[in-house]
DNA sequence: TAGTGGTACTCGGTAGTACAAAGTACCAAA
DNA sequence: TTTGGTACTTTGTACTACCGAGTACCACTA
């Protein structure tokens, strides 16, 4: 699938939140997860900028831990604000997809 | 529904293409249509910038016609390139929504 | 022991998009 | 004559994903 970047704007951050919400994890693994989900062109730089933004906005908590196979990993988990943000993300997603699908069906 | 702007990036252009594709129409009416579809905060400025972009990229054809109740209207219709772009838009949309819904279901 | 490749994070700059804001202009009705 | 609805344009801004380059740790191997 060719260039999806514009369409991913605003949704990729939510995807990262969802991944973190389901399991405490770190940037490199999140990138791999997104790639295997089908977002093949998402690169590390993108994920890290999202993670730094989430941290700056106080939606996640970060802990650095040694890795055993490379440099130390920075593990992220959602805090209360992050869980709320995730919920509103899914609400928005639901809202938009229903409207657009309605439009697609020639709907009113 | 509060601020959807970031999530609409990349999709709004496709919505406009779809609207034009189903009926030759003009900017002001497209804005109203989007608003009644549920995209309440989309304003005229946004739609006009999209229309100018579509025109610049050679995806639509524009014709100015007198209105009878205001200044002349600029009617848009899709050309062949526009119809192709619309098709790839829906393909991308399908692709992304299935992946994200899969992620949402905790899926893999 | 030097080199290679996989793991892991950071940072500065760029392009694209929706939006805000202000302006222009036409017309009908109060 | 002023208001309000219709209709388009233009300039500037904020936000986001991406690119590219850099740093650094570790295991394996020739």
mmCIF file of C-alpha atoms (C1' of nucleotides) in Angstrom:
data_model
loop_
_atom_site.group_PDB
_atom_site.id
_atom_site.type_symbol
_atom_site.label_atom_id
_atom_site.label_comp_id
_atom_site.label_asym_id
_atom_site.label_seq_id
_atom_site.Cartn_x
_atom_site.Cartn_y
_atom_site.Cartn_z
ATOM 1 C CA UNK A 1 0.000 0.000 0.000
ATOM 2 C CA UNK A 2 1.512 3.288 -1.055
ATOM 3 C CA UNK A 3 1.916 6.431 0.957
ATOM 4 C CA UNK A 4 -0.435 6.535 3.911
ATOM 5 C CA UNK A 5 1.288 9.263 5.870
ATOM 6 C CA UNK A 6 -1.284 11.989 5.456
ATOM 7 C CA UNK A 7 -4.111 9.688 6.373
ATOM 8 C CA UNK A 8 -2.298 8.468 9.455
ATOM 9 C CA UNK A 9 -1.996 11.927 10.906
ATOM 10 C CA UNK A 10 -3.891 12.110 14.135
ATOM 11 C CA UNK A 11 -4.462 8.363 14.280
ATOM 12 C CA UNK A 12 -0.941 7.097 14.734
ATOM 13 C CA UNK A 13 -0.653 8.664 18.152
ATOM 14 C CA UNK A 14 -3.824 6.853 19.183
ATOM 15 C CA UNK A 15 -2.420 3.572 17.910
ATOM 16 C CA UNK A 16 0.680 4.054 20.018
ATOM 17 C CA UNK A 17 -1.475 4.821 23.047
ATOM 18 C CA UNK A 18 -3.481 1.651 22.450
ATOM 19 C CA UNK A 19 -0.339 -0.475 22.183
ATOM 20 C CA UNK A 20 1.108 0.976 25.357
ATOM 21 C CA UNK A 21 -2.247 0.569 27.075
ATOM 22 C CA UNK A 22 -2.393 -3.116 26.348
ATOM 23 C CA UNK A 23 1.125 -3.802 27.568
ATOM 24 C CA UNK A 24 4.015 -1.863 29.026
ATOM 25 C CA UNK A 25 6.502 -1.622 26.172
ATOM 26 C CA UNK A 26 9.211 0.462 24.498
ATOM 27 C CA UNK A 27 9.792 2.433 21.321
ATOM 28 C CA UNK A 28 11.622 -0.068 19.213
ATOM 29 C CA UNK A 29 9.100 -2.816 19.942
ATOM 30 C CA UNK A 30 6.206 -0.450 19.220
ATOM 31 C CA UNK A 31 7.669 0.283 15.817
ATOM 32 C CA UNK A 32 7.939 -3.445 15.060
ATOM 33 C CA UNK A 33 4.384 -3.990 16.243
ATOM 34 C CA UNK A 34 3.058 -1.267 13.977
ATOM 35 C CA UNK A 35 5.026 -2.685 11.054
ATOM 36 C CA UNK A 36 3.625 -6.167 11.525
ATOM 37 C CA UNK A 37 0.132 -4.709 11.896
ATOM 38 C CA UNK A 38 0.428 -3.469 8.333
ATOM 39 C CA UNK A 39 1.813 0.016 8.815
ATOM 40 C CA UNK A 40 4.966 -1.082 7.076
ATOM 41 C CA UNK A 41 6.417 2.329 6.390
ATOM 42 C CA UNK A 42 6.253 3.695 9.909
ATOM 43 C CA UNK A 43 9.832 4.252 10.991
ATOM 44 C CA UNK A 44 11.493 4.578 14.362
ATOM 45 C CA UNK A 45 11.964 8.311 14.155
ATOM 46 C CA UNK A 46 8.215 8.774 13.892
ATOM 47 C CA UNK A 47 7.428 6.591 16.874
ATOM 48 C CA UNK A 48 10.009 8.251 19.048
ATOM 49 C CA UNK A 49 8.690 11.699 18.303
ATOM 50 C CA UNK A 50 5.244 10.496 19.288
ATOM 51 C CA UNK A 51 6.576 8.988 22.510
ATOM 52 C CA UNK A 52 8.401 12.164 23.461
ATOM 53 C CA UNK A 53 5.225 14.134 22.770
ATOM 54 C CA UNK A 54 3.137 11.781 24.904
ATOM 55 C CA UNK A 55 5.648 12.145 27.700
ATOM 56 C CA UNK A 56 5.714 15.915 27.393
ATOM 57 C CA UNK A 57 1.911 15.999 27.515
ATOM 58 C CA UNK A 58 1.856 13.897 30.654
ATOM 59 C CA UNK A 59 -0.035 10.930 29.204
ATOM 60 C CA UNK A 60 2.548 8.247 29.883
ATOM 61 C CA UNK A 61 5.093 7.277 32.470
ATOM 62 C CA UNK A 62 8.562 6.218 31.355
ATOM 63 C CA UNK A 63 11.068 3.936 33.052
ATOM 64 C CA UNK A 64 14.490 3.050 31.756
ATOM 65 C CA UNK A 65 15.639 -0.550 32.186
ATOM 66 C CA UNK A 66 18.712 -2.462 30.975
ATOM 67 C CA UNK A 67 18.113 -4.620 27.949
ATOM 68 C CA UNK A 68 20.590 -7.477 27.859
ATOM 69 C CA UNK A 69 20.760 -7.207 24.110
ATOM 70 C CA UNK A 70 21.544 -3.647 23.300
ATOM 71 C CA UNK A 71 21.264 -0.263 24.932
ATOM 72 C CA UNK A 72 18.793 0.267 27.782
ATOM 73 C CA UNK A 73 15.095 0.345 26.910
ATOM 74 C CA UNK A 74 12.683 3.071 27.856
ATOM 75 C CA UNK A 75 9.447 1.386 28.914
ATOM 76 C CA UNK A 76 6.198 3.304 28.734
ATOM 77 C CA UNK A 77 2.901 2.813 30.525
ATOM 78 C CA UNK A 78 -0.319 4.825 30.514
ATOM 79 C CA UNK A 79 -1.299 6.947 33.469
ATOM 80 C CA UNK A 80 -4.842 8.083 34.199
ATOM 81 C CA UNK A 81 -4.649 10.991 31.768
ATOM 82 C CA UNK A 82 -3.360 8.612 29.117
ATOM 83 C CA UNK A 83 -6.254 6.229 29.608
ATOM 84 C CA UNK A 84 -8.700 9.098 29.248
ATOM 85 C CA UNK A 85 -6.968 10.310 26.113
ATOM 86 C CA UNK A 86 -7.131 6.805 24.696
ATOM 87 C CA UNK A 87 -10.860 6.628 25.377
ATOM 88 C CA UNK A 88 -11.507 9.933 23.630
ATOM 89 C CA UNK A 89 -9.339 8.775 20.750
ATOM 90 C CA UNK A 90 -11.544 5.734 20.209
ATOM 91 C CA UNK A 91 -14.649 7.875 20.545
ATOM 92 C CA UNK A 92 -13.401 10.209 17.846
ATOM 93 C CA UNK A 93 -12.379 7.280 15.676
ATOM 94 C CA UNK A 94 -15.830 5.756 15.985
ATOM 95 C CA UNK A 95 -17.430 9.097 15.222
ATOM 96 C CA UNK A 96 -15.386 9.753 12.113
ATOM 97 C CA UNK A 97 -15.564 6.252 10.670
ATOM 98 C CA UNK A 98 -19.332 6.093 10.928
ATOM 99 C CA UNK A 99 -19.714 9.478 9.187
ATOM 100 C CA UNK A 100 -17.285 8.613 6.428
ATOM 101 C CA UNK A 101 -18.783 5.193 5.838
ATOM 102 C CA UNK A 102 -22.166 6.888 5.648
ATOM 103 C CA UNK A 103 -20.792 9.300 3.064
ATOM 104 C CA UNK A 104 -19.328 6.389 1.134
ATOM 105 C CA UNK A 105 -22.685 4.618 0.992
ATOM 106 C CA UNK A 106 -24.035 7.706 -0.762
ATOM 107 C CA UNK A 107 -25.784 8.292 2.497
ATOM 108 C CA UNK A 108 -27.345 11.309 4.092
ATOM 109 C CA UNK B 1 -17.690 16.083 19.262
ATOM 110 C CA UNK B 2 -14.631 18.112 20.089
ATOM 111 C CA UNK B 3 -11.645 18.855 17.919
ATOM 112 C CA UNK B 4 -11.336 16.400 15.056
ATOM 113 C CA UNK B 5 -8.971 18.413 12.904
ATOM 114 C CA UNK B 6 -5.882 16.276 13.315
ATOM 115 C CA UNK B 7 -7.785 13.101 12.631
ATOM 116 C CA UNK B 8 -9.369 14.561 9.519
ATOM 117 C CA UNK B 9 -6.043 15.264 7.905
ATOM 118 C CA UNK B 10 -5.736 13.257 4.751
ATOM 119 C CA UNK B 11 -9.366 12.151 4.797
ATOM 120 C CA UNK B 12 -11.140 15.445 4.259
ATOM 121 C CA UNK B 13 -9.781 15.768 0.759
ATOM 122 C CA UNK B 14 -11.158 12.340 -0.041
ATOM 123 C CA UNK B 15 -14.549 13.317 1.327
ATOM 124 C CA UNK B 16 -14.615 16.359 -0.902
ATOM 125 C CA UNK B 17 -13.691 14.199 -3.890
ATOM 126 C CA UNK B 18 -16.503 11.809 -3.051
ATOM 127 C CA UNK B 19 -19.027 14.629 -2.800
ATOM 128 C CA UNK B 20 -17.959 16.119 -6.109
ATOM 129 C CA UNK B 21 -17.953 12.661 -7.664
ATOM 130 C CA UNK B 22 -21.558 12.024 -6.761
ATOM 131 C CA UNK B 23 -22.775 15.365 -8.072
ATOM 132 C CA UNK B 24 -21.329 18.444 -9.732
ATOM 133 C CA UNK B 25 -21.333 21.072 -6.998
ATOM 134 C CA UNK B 26 -19.569 24.113 -5.534
ATOM 135 C CA UNK B 27 -17.564 25.075 -2.451
ATOM 136 C CA UNK B 28 -20.217 26.650 -0.300
ATOM 137 C CA UNK B 29 -22.602 23.734 -0.809
ATOM 138 C CA UNK B 30 -19.825 21.216 -0.101
ATOM 139 C CA UNK B 31 -19.150 22.924 3.211
ATOM 140 C CA UNK B 32 -22.833 22.715 4.153
ATOM 141 C CA UNK B 33 -22.928 19.072 3.110
ATOM 142 C CA UNK B 34 -19.927 18.232 5.307
ATOM 143 C CA UNK B 35 -21.483 20.092 8.190
ATOM 144 C CA UNK B 36 -24.771 18.212 7.946
ATOM 145 C CA UNK B 37 -22.841 14.944 7.638
ATOM 146 C CA UNK B 38 -21.496 15.579 11.133
ATOM 147 C CA UNK B 39 -18.278 17.430 10.415
ATOM 148 C CA UNK B 40 -19.745 20.463 12.073
ATOM 149 C CA UNK B 41 -16.551 22.434 12.549
ATOM 150 C CA UNK B 42 -15.332 22.295 8.965
ATOM 151 C CA UNK B 43 -15.339 25.865 7.717
ATOM 152 C CA UNK B 44 -15.379 27.387 4.276
ATOM 153 C CA UNK B 45 -11.728 28.355 4.289
ATOM 154 C CA UNK B 46 -10.761 24.730 4.675
ATOM 155 C CA UNK B 47 -12.927 23.536 1.821
ATOM 156 C CA UNK B 48 -11.749 26.250 -0.529
ATOM 157 C CA UNK B 49 -8.109 25.467 0.102
ATOM 158 C CA UNK B 50 -8.851 21.834 -0.688
ATOM 159 C CA UNK B 51 -10.674 22.790 -3.874
ATOM 160 C CA UNK B 52 -7.837 24.985 -5.066
ATOM 161 C CA UNK B 53 -5.417 22.153 -4.352
ATOM 162 C CA UNK B 54 -7.541 19.667 -6.288
ATOM 163 C CA UNK B 55 -7.669 22.070 -9.194
ATOM 164 C CA UNK B 56 -3.925 22.689 -9.082
ATOM 165 C CA UNK B 57 -3.303 18.931 -9.054
ATOM 166 C CA UNK B 58 -5.518 18.435 -12.063
ATOM 167 C CA UNK B 59 -8.126 16.225 -10.411
ATOM 168 C CA UNK B 60 -11.176 18.371 -11.047
ATOM 169 C CA UNK B 61 -12.624 20.644 -13.651
ATOM 170 C CA UNK B 62 -14.115 23.981 -12.637
ATOM 171 C CA UNK B 63 -16.807 26.066 -14.296
ATOM 172 C CA UNK B 64 -18.137 29.389 -13.077
ATOM 173 C CA UNK B 65 -21.866 29.992 -13.342
ATOM 174 C CA UNK B 66 -24.155 32.804 -12.168
ATOM 175 C CA UNK B 67 -26.093 32.042 -9.033
ATOM 176 C CA UNK B 68 -29.255 34.086 -8.887
ATOM 177 C CA UNK B 69 -28.884 34.479 -5.171
ATOM 178 C CA UNK B 70 -25.413 35.806 -4.588
ATOM 179 C CA UNK B 71 -22.092 35.916 -6.366
ATOM 180 C CA UNK B 72 -21.347 33.409 -9.131
ATOM 181 C CA UNK B 73 -20.674 29.790 -8.124
ATOM 182 C CA UNK B 74 -17.681 27.766 -9.131
ATOM 183 C CA UNK B 75 -18.911 24.276 -9.978
ATOM 184 C CA UNK B 76 -16.532 21.347 -9.788
ATOM 185 C CA UNK B 77 -16.633 17.932 -11.408
ATOM 186 C CA UNK B 78 -14.173 15.025 -11.389
ATOM 187 C CA UNK B 79 -12.072 14.216 -14.409
ATOM 188 C CA UNK B 80 -10.478 10.842 -15.066
ATOM 189 C CA UNK B 81 -7.503 11.536 -12.775
ATOM 190 C CA UNK B 82 -9.916 12.599 -10.048
ATOM 191 C CA UNK B 83 -11.895 9.380 -10.319
ATOM 192 C CA UNK B 84 -8.690 7.366 -10.009
ATOM 193 C CA UNK B 85 -7.590 9.400 -7.008
ATOM 194 C CA UNK B 86 -10.973 8.824 -5.403
ATOM 195 C CA UNK B 87 -10.638 5.079 -5.931
ATOM 196 C CA UNK B 88 -7.200 4.974 -4.307
ATOM 197 C CA UNK B 89 -8.521 7.097 -1.464
ATOM 198 C CA UNK B 90 -11.182 4.521 -0.679
ATOM 199 C CA UNK B 91 -8.628 1.728 -0.994
ATOM 200 C CA UNK B 92 -6.379 3.450 1.527
ATOM 201 C CA UNK B 93 -9.324 4.131 3.801
ATOM 202 C CA UNK B 94 -10.335 0.476 3.719
ATOM 203 C CA UNK B 95 -6.764 -0.582 4.389
ATOM 204 C CA UNK B 96 -6.278 1.708 7.363
ATOM 205 C CA UNK B 97 -9.642 1.097 8.987
ATOM 206 C CA UNK B 98 -9.241 -2.674 8.901
ATOM 207 C CA UNK B 99 -5.772 -2.467 10.493
ATOM 208 C CA UNK B 100 -6.882 -0.072 13.182
ATOM 209 C CA UNK B 101 -10.022 -2.016 13.982
ATOM 210 C CA UNK B 102 -7.830 -5.097 14.234
ATOM 211 C CA UNK B 103 -5.552 -3.276 16.657
ATOM 212 C CA UNK B 104 -8.585 -2.143 18.632
ATOM 213 C CA UNK B 105 -9.795 -5.708 19.014
ATOM 214 C CA UNK B 106 -6.482 -6.474 20.658
ATOM 215 C CA UNK B 107 -5.800 -8.431 17.520
ATOM 216 C CA UNK B 108 -2.658 -9.335 15.751
ATOM 217 C "C1'" DT C 1 40.628 -7.809 17.154
ATOM 218 C "C1'" DA C 2 38.413 -5.362 13.821
ATOM 219 C "C1'" DG C 3 34.237 -5.423 11.464
ATOM 220 C "C1'" DT C 4 29.357 -6.311 10.810
ATOM 221 C "C1'" DG C 5 24.636 -6.295 11.946
ATOM 222 C "C1'" DG C 6 20.798 -6.005 15.053
ATOM 223 C "C1'" DT C 7 19.018 -3.388 18.903
ATOM 224 C "C1'" DA C 8 17.710 1.178 20.872
ATOM 225 C "C1'" DC C 9 17.215 6.168 21.472
ATOM 226 C "C1'" DT C 10 17.811 11.371 20.146
ATOM 227 C "C1'" DC C 11 17.582 15.538 17.475
ATOM 228 C "C1'" DG C 12 17.075 19.102 13.716
ATOM 229 C "C1'" DG C 13 14.813 20.119 9.703
ATOM 230 C "C1'" DT C 14 11.019 19.547 6.019
ATOM 231 C "C1'" DA C 15 6.534 19.046 3.763
ATOM 232 C "C1'" DG C 16 1.767 18.637 3.921
ATOM 233 C "C1'" DT C 17 -2.752 19.616 5.923
ATOM 234 C "C1'" DA C 18 -6.698 21.819 8.403
ATOM 235 C "C1'" DC C 19 -7.771 26.005 10.389
ATOM 236 C "C1'" DA C 20 -8.102 31.032 11.750
ATOM 237 C "C1'" DA C 21 -8.902 35.464 10.272
ATOM 238 C "C1'" DA C 22 -9.703 38.937 7.389
ATOM 239 C "C1'" DG C 23 -11.244 40.699 3.220
ATOM 240 C "C1'" DT C 24 -14.104 41.182 -1.211
ATOM 241 C "C1'" DA C 25 -18.460 40.964 -3.453
ATOM 242 C "C1'" DC C 26 -23.323 39.934 -4.794
ATOM 243 C "C1'" DC C 27 -28.203 40.067 -3.606
ATOM 244 C "C1'" DA C 28 -32.801 40.384 -1.071
ATOM 245 C "C1'" DA C 29 -35.524 41.925 2.631
ATOM 246 C "C1'" DA C 30 -36.388 44.752 6.702
ATOM 247 C "C1'" DT D 1 -29.389 51.864 4.224
ATOM 248 C "C1'" DT D 2 -28.301 48.371 6.877
ATOM 249 C "C1'" DT D 3 -28.480 43.630 7.886
ATOM 250 C "C1'" DG D 4 -27.875 38.848 6.812
ATOM 251 C "C1'" DG D 5 -27.199 35.065 3.822
ATOM 252 C "C1'" DT D 6 -24.574 33.514 -0.094
ATOM 253 C "C1'" DA D 7 -19.961 32.773 -2.253
ATOM 254 C "C1'" DC D 8 -14.984 32.946 -3.098
ATOM 255 C "C1'" DT D 9 -9.933 34.370 -2.015
ATOM 256 C "C1'" DT D 10 -5.705 34.984 0.461
ATOM 257 C "C1'" DT D 11 -2.194 35.104 4.203
ATOM 258 C "C1'" DG D 12 -0.402 33.114 8.077
ATOM 259 C "C1'" DT D 13 -0.231 29.501 11.895
ATOM 260 C "C1'" DA D 14 -0.101 25.070 14.429
ATOM 261 C "C1'" DC D 15 0.334 20.383 14.315
ATOM 262 C "C1'" DT D 16 1.930 16.002 12.616
ATOM 263 C "C1'" DA D 17 4.555 12.300 10.226
ATOM 264 C "C1'" DC D 18 8.757 11.732 8.045
ATOM 265 C "C1'" DC D 19 13.718 12.098 6.713
ATOM 266 C "C1'" DG D 20 18.378 11.861 7.791
ATOM 267 C "C1'" DA D 21 22.051 11.758 10.513
ATOM 268 C "C1'" DG D 22 24.082 10.716 14.718
ATOM 269 C "C1'" DT D 23 25.109 8.132 19.155
ATOM 270 C "C1'" DA D 24 25.610 3.883 21.584
ATOM 271 C "C1'" DC D 25 25.348 -0.955 23.286
ATOM 272 C "C1'" DC D 26 26.018 -5.805 22.364
ATOM 273 C "C1'" DA D 27 26.933 -10.500 20.056
ATOM 274 C "C1'" DC D 28 28.981 -12.906 16.576
ATOM 275 C "C1'" DT D 29 32.616 -13.947 13.313
ATOM 276 C "C1'" DA D 30 36.400 -13.852 9.973
#
